[in-house]
mmCIF file of C-alpha atoms and ligand atoms in Angstrom:
data_model
loop_
_atom_site.group_PDB
_atom_site.id
_atom_site.type_symbol
_atom_site.label_atom_id
_atom_site.label_comp_id
_atom_site.label_asym_id
_atom_site.label_seq_id
_atom_site.Cartn_x
_atom_site.Cartn_y
_atom_site.Cartn_z
ATOM 1 C CA MET A 1477 -3.469 -1.527 6.742
ATOM 2 C CA LEU A 1478 0.302 -1.341 5.897
ATOM 3 C CA SER A 1479 2.746 -1.352 8.693
ATOM 4 C CA THR A 1480 6.330 -0.182 8.331
ATOM 5 C CA VAL A 1481 9.265 0.644 10.586
ATOM 6 C CA SER A 1482 11.412 3.709 10.787
ATOM 7 C CA PRO A 1483 15.207 3.601 10.630
ATOM 8 C CA ALA A 1484 14.954 4.291 14.528
ATOM 9 C CA GLY A 1485 12.864 1.102 14.833
ATOM 10 C CA VAL A 1486 9.607 3.038 15.354
ATOM 11 C CA PRO A 1487 6.531 1.322 13.868
ATOM 12 C CA SER A 1488 3.708 3.036 12.020
ATOM 13 C CA GLN A 1489 0.743 1.954 10.038
ATOM 14 C CA ARG A 1490 -1.856 3.464 7.590
ATOM 15 C CA THR A 1491 -4.502 2.414 5.333
ATOM 16 C CA VAL A 1492 -3.482 1.941 1.607
ATOM 17 C CA LEU A 1493 -5.722 0.711 -1.262
ATOM 18 C CA LEU A 1494 -4.716 -2.742 -2.451
ATOM 19 C CA LYS A 1495 -4.950 -2.105 -6.256
ATOM 20 C CA TYR A 1496 -4.171 -5.474 -7.436
ATOM 21 C CA PHE A 1497 -2.283 -8.697 -6.685
ATOM 22 C CA ASP A 1498 -0.677 -11.387 -8.757
ATOM 23 C CA GLN A 1499 1.673 -14.363 -8.407
ATOM 24 C CA ASN A 1500 4.525 -11.915 -7.542
ATOM 25 C CA GLY A 1501 2.741 -9.969 -4.845
ATOM 26 C CA PHE A 1502 0.450 -7.263 -3.675
ATOM 27 C CA VAL A 1503 0.580 -3.788 -5.304
ATOM 28 C CA PHE A 1504 -0.542 -0.421 -3.956
ATOM 29 C CA PHE A 1505 0.329 3.095 -4.926
ATOM 30 C CA THR A 1506 1.720 5.972 -3.102
ATOM 31 C CA ASN A 1507 4.138 8.986 -3.038
ATOM 32 C CA TYR A 1508 7.871 7.948 -3.116
ATOM 33 C CA GLY A 1509 8.730 10.660 -0.702
ATOM 34 C CA SER A 1510 6.155 9.813 1.985
ATOM 35 C CA ARG A 1511 6.983 8.702 5.408
ATOM 36 C CA LYS A 1512 5.983 5.138 4.485
ATOM 37 C CA ALA A 1513 8.307 5.249 1.413
ATOM 38 C CA GLN A 1514 11.151 6.492 3.554
ATOM 39 C CA HIS A 1515 10.694 3.721 5.846
ATOM 40 C CA MET A 1516 10.491 0.984 3.165
ATOM 41 C CA GLU A 1517 13.765 2.501 1.645
ATOM 42 C CA GLY A 1518 15.530 1.794 4.963
ATOM 43 C CA ASN A 1519 13.772 -1.433 5.824
ATOM 44 C CA ALA A 1520 11.741 -3.339 3.005
ATOM 45 C CA GLN A 1521 10.192 -5.524 5.481
ATOM 46 C CA VAL A 1522 6.482 -4.643 5.924
ATOM 47 C CA SER A 1523 3.236 -6.069 7.342
ATOM 48 C CA MET A 1524 -0.150 -5.939 5.982
ATOM 49 C CA LEU A 1525 -3.569 -6.557 7.795
ATOM 50 C CA PHE A 1526 -6.808 -7.223 6.110
ATOM 51 C CA PRO A 1527 -9.589 -7.263 8.657
ATOM 52 C CA TRP A 1528 -13.246 -8.455 7.940
ATOM 53 C CA TYR A 1529 -14.778 -7.896 11.377
ATOM 54 C CA GLY A 1530 -18.173 -8.781 10.277
ATOM 55 C CA LEU A 1531 -16.959 -12.154 9.346
ATOM 56 C CA GLU A 1532 -14.709 -12.538 12.338
ATOM 57 C CA ARG A 1533 -11.792 -13.077 9.982
ATOM 58 C CA GLN A 1534 -8.352 -11.521 9.335
ATOM 59 C CA LEU A 1535 -5.462 -12.060 7.036
ATOM 60 C CA ALA A 1536 -2.078 -10.865 8.179
ATOM 61 C CA ILE A 1537 0.768 -10.861 5.574
ATOM 62 C CA VAL A 1538 4.440 -10.267 6.151
ATOM 63 C CA GLY A 1539 6.681 -9.513 3.170
ATOM 64 C CA THR A 1540 9.245 -7.385 1.401
ATOM 65 C CA ALA A 1541 8.402 -4.200 -0.488
ATOM 66 C CA ALA A 1542 10.018 -3.049 -3.684
ATOM 67 C CA LYS A 1543 9.099 -0.248 -6.231
ATOM 68 C CA ILE A 1544 7.463 -1.522 -9.283
ATOM 69 C CA SER A 1545 8.658 -0.313 -12.682
ATOM 70 C CA ALA A 1546 7.703 3.115 -13.798
ATOM 71 C CA ALA A 1547 6.014 1.537 -16.874
ATOM 72 C CA GLU A 1548 3.802 -0.413 -14.586
ATOM 73 C CA SER A 1549 3.033 2.729 -12.430
ATOM 74 C CA LEU A 1550 2.212 4.610 -15.563
ATOM 75 C CA LYS A 1551 -0.299 1.961 -16.639
ATOM 76 C CA TYR A 1552 -2.323 2.519 -13.457
ATOM 77 C CA PHE A 1553 -1.733 6.204 -13.213
ATOM 78 C CA SER A 1554 -3.185 6.704 -16.693
ATOM 79 C CA SER A 1555 -6.345 4.762 -15.643
ATOM 80 C CA ARG A 1556 -6.904 7.434 -12.846
ATOM 81 C CA PRO A 1557 -9.287 10.321 -13.004
ATOM 82 C CA ARG A 1558 -7.603 13.695 -13.999
ATOM 83 C CA GLY A 1559 -8.405 15.103 -10.701
ATOM 84 C CA ASN A 1560 -6.500 12.318 -8.954
ATOM 85 C CA GLN A 1561 -3.590 12.674 -11.242
ATOM 86 C CA LEU A 1562 -3.318 16.439 -10.495
ATOM 87 C CA GLY A 1563 -3.682 15.625 -6.838
ATOM 88 C CA ALA A 1564 -0.515 13.160 -7.037
ATOM 89 C CA TRP A 1565 1.474 16.072 -8.581
ATOM 90 C CA VAL A 1566 0.416 18.543 -5.919
ATOM 91 C CA SER A 1567 0.862 16.531 -2.880
ATOM 92 C CA GLN A 1568 4.271 16.313 -1.127
ATOM 93 C CA GLN A 1569 2.728 13.487 0.967
ATOM 94 C CA SER A 1570 3.538 13.497 4.725
ATOM 95 C CA GLN A 1571 5.406 16.900 4.582
ATOM 96 C CA ILE A 1572 4.193 19.728 6.802
ATOM 97 C CA ILE A 1573 2.176 22.364 4.969
ATOM 98 C CA SER A 1574 1.033 25.738 6.100
ATOM 99 C CA SER A 1575 -2.560 25.723 5.000
ATOM 100 C CA ARG A 1576 -5.128 23.925 2.854
ATOM 101 C CA GLN A 1577 -5.421 27.187 0.750
ATOM 102 C CA LEU A 1578 -1.864 26.709 -0.417
ATOM 103 C CA LEU A 1579 -2.625 23.153 -1.411
ATOM 104 C CA GLU A 1580 -5.624 24.389 -3.429
ATOM 105 C CA MET A 1581 -3.728 27.147 -5.126
ATOM 106 C CA GLN A 1582 -1.141 24.511 -6.197
ATOM 107 C CA PHE A 1583 -3.814 22.336 -7.520
ATOM 108 C CA GLU A 1584 -5.168 25.206 -9.646
ATOM 109 C CA LYS A 1585 -1.667 26.045 -10.978
ATOM 110 C CA MET A 1586 -0.985 22.469 -11.897
ATOM 111 C CA LYS A 1587 -4.511 22.342 -13.674
ATOM 112 C CA GLU A 1588 -3.331 25.329 -15.726
ATOM 113 C CA LYS A 1589 -0.023 23.798 -16.480
ATOM 114 C CA PHE A 1590 -1.525 20.640 -17.875
ATOM 115 C CA ARG A 1591 -4.562 22.231 -19.471
ATOM 116 C CA ASN A 1592 -5.370 20.412 -22.689
ATOM 117 C CA ARG A 1593 -2.604 17.847 -22.421
ATOM 118 C CA GLU A 1594 -1.955 14.516 -20.932
ATOM 119 C CA ILE A 1595 -0.786 14.586 -17.354
ATOM 120 C CA PRO A 1596 2.587 12.773 -17.045
ATOM 121 C CA LEU A 1597 3.602 10.385 -14.302
ATOM 122 C CA PRO A 1598 5.381 12.156 -11.474
ATOM 123 C CA ASP A 1599 8.759 10.603 -10.906
ATOM 124 C CA PHE A 1600 7.960 10.805 -7.209
ATOM 125 C CA TRP A 1601 4.854 8.544 -7.340
ATOM 126 C CA GLY A 1602 4.278 4.978 -8.134
ATOM 127 C CA GLY A 1603 3.642 1.498 -6.829
ATOM 128 C CA TYR A 1604 5.205 -0.877 -4.457
ATOM 129 C CA ARG A 1605 4.755 -4.652 -4.760
ATOM 130 C CA VAL A 1606 4.890 -6.570 -1.439
ATOM 131 C CA LYS A 1607 6.276 -10.006 -2.057
ATOM 132 C CA PRO A 1608 4.864 -12.267 0.757
ATOM 133 C CA ILE A 1609 6.977 -14.408 3.042
ATOM 134 C CA SER A 1610 4.042 -15.423 5.345
ATOM 135 C CA PHE A 1611 0.306 -15.318 5.636
ATOM 136 C CA GLU A 1612 -1.729 -15.943 8.728
ATOM 137 C CA PHE A 1613 -5.389 -16.628 8.250
ATOM 138 C CA TRP A 1614 -7.550 -16.180 11.270
ATOM 139 C CA GLN A 1615 -11.257 -17.290 11.484
ATOM 140 C CA GLY A 1616 -13.304 -16.610 14.742
ATOM 141 C CA ARG A 1617 -14.995 -19.779 16.137
ATOM 142 C CA PRO A 1618 -17.196 -20.429 19.053
ATOM 143 C CA SER A 1619 -15.744 -20.543 22.608
ATOM 144 C CA ARG A 1620 -12.553 -18.745 21.582
ATOM 145 C CA LEU A 1621 -11.407 -21.933 19.561
ATOM 146 C CA HIS A 1622 -10.456 -19.870 16.587
ATOM 147 C CA ASP A 1623 -8.785 -21.363 13.520
ATOM 148 C CA ARG A 1624 -5.315 -19.916 12.776
ATOM 149 C CA PHE A 1625 -3.406 -21.107 9.904
ATOM 150 C CA LEU A 1626 0.165 -19.844 9.188
ATOM 151 C CA TYR A 1627 1.600 -20.266 5.690
ATOM 152 C CA ALA A 1628 5.264 -19.594 5.749
ATOM 153 C CA LEU A 1629 7.877 -19.957 3.096
ATOM 154 C CA ASP A 1630 10.593 -22.471 3.993
ATOM 155 C CA ARG A 1631 14.281 -22.483 2.803
ATOM 156 C CA ALA A 1632 13.341 -24.567 -0.220
ATOM 157 C CA GLY A 1633 10.815 -21.998 -1.285
ATOM 158 C CA GLU A 1634 7.873 -24.181 -0.500
ATOM 159 C CA TRP A 1635 4.840 -23.014 1.645
ATOM 160 C CA GLU A 1636 4.720 -24.814 4.986
ATOM 161 C CA ILE A 1637 1.293 -24.762 6.509
ATOM 162 C CA MET A 1638 0.940 -24.745 10.195
ATOM 163 C CA ARG A 1639 -2.093 -24.574 12.555
ATOM 164 C CA LEU A 1640 -1.533 -22.176 15.391
ATOM 165 C CA SER A 1641 -3.235 -22.309 18.821
ATOM 166 C CA PRO A 1642 -5.843 -19.644 19.080
HETATM 167 C C1 FMN B 1408 -9.520 4.442 2.751
HETATM 168 C C2 FMN B 1408 -8.233 4.918 2.735
HETATM 169 C C3 FMN B 1408 -7.524 4.644 1.634
HETATM 170 C C4 FMN B 1408 -6.199 5.164 1.454
HETATM 171 N N1 FMN B 1408 -5.352 4.794 0.303
HETATM 172 C C5 FMN B 1408 -4.106 5.266 0.105
HETATM 173 C C6 FMN B 1408 -3.296 4.824 -0.901
HETATM 174 O O1 FMN B 1408 -3.795 3.833 -1.793
HETATM 175 N N2 FMN B 1408 -2.080 5.128 -0.928
HETATM 176 C C7 FMN B 1408 -1.596 6.180 -0.085
HETATM 177 O O2 FMN B 1408 -0.424 6.566 -0.381
HETATM 178 N N3 FMN B 1408 -2.410 6.579 0.928
HETATM 179 C C8 FMN B 1408 -3.598 6.209 1.098
HETATM 180 N N4 FMN B 1408 -4.409 6.595 2.188
HETATM 181 C C9 FMN B 1408 -3.742 7.695 3.077
HETATM 182 C C10 FMN B 1408 -2.841 6.912 4.083
HETATM 183 O O3 FMN B 1408 -3.612 6.076 5.068
HETATM 184 C C11 FMN B 1408 -1.842 7.841 4.726
HETATM 185 O O4 FMN B 1408 -2.490 8.940 5.382
HETATM 186 C C12 FMN B 1408 -0.803 8.432 3.706
HETATM 187 O O5 FMN B 1408 -0.481 7.507 2.789
HETATM 188 C C13 FMN B 1408 0.381 8.983 4.357
HETATM 189 O O6 FMN B 1408 1.014 7.965 5.169
HETATM 190 P P1 FMN B 1408 2.520 8.078 5.507
HETATM 191 O O7 FMN B 1408 2.798 9.548 6.068
HETATM 192 O O8 FMN B 1408 2.730 7.039 6.685
HETATM 193 O O9 FMN B 1408 3.380 7.876 4.425
HETATM 194 C C14 FMN B 1408 -5.636 6.155 2.393
HETATM 195 C C15 FMN B 1408 -6.411 6.370 3.537
HETATM 196 C C16 FMN B 1408 -7.664 5.799 3.671
HETATM 197 C C17 FMN B 1408 -8.378 6.185 4.879
#
């Protein structure tokens, strides 16, 4: 779950797939014109929530989001099935559309356009990397005596680890 805030200060959240993470942060892919992208352009601070209800566990991350390079996006885009690549071209994510039929017609048109050739990376599609500034790990325990550990970056760039009351 990715939470962003609009320029007017209104929060919203949605599921995105975490594609990979590395020492520099957490990477997901989306449409650069989508509502979430517009939010992140205005306010790069985001929050991500990873719940594992069966394990009574959650991880909440706060960080700053930045677009990854087109080269890095292309690497992932190229690995996707052709249908998904065409879908990325067709979707003006978060815009109002008149019908599903229109969407399907545009998909067919795009399929024709790129027939027998490699589908290029749309310039309005790619990844964001969220660089974490805090992690909160939560583990359910009996009698509501849950464990909560907050890892926060201090001014020296070191991770400070604190136990929080449940
Ligand atoms: C299981 C699941 C995975 C999803 N993965 C993504 C994703 O990786 N990228 C994405 O842009 N939207 C993904 N979506 C759709 C988003 O939740 C959301 O509807 C879309 O990105 C538009 O959000 P926005 O209008 O706030 O920008 C996923 C939805 C579900 C239910």
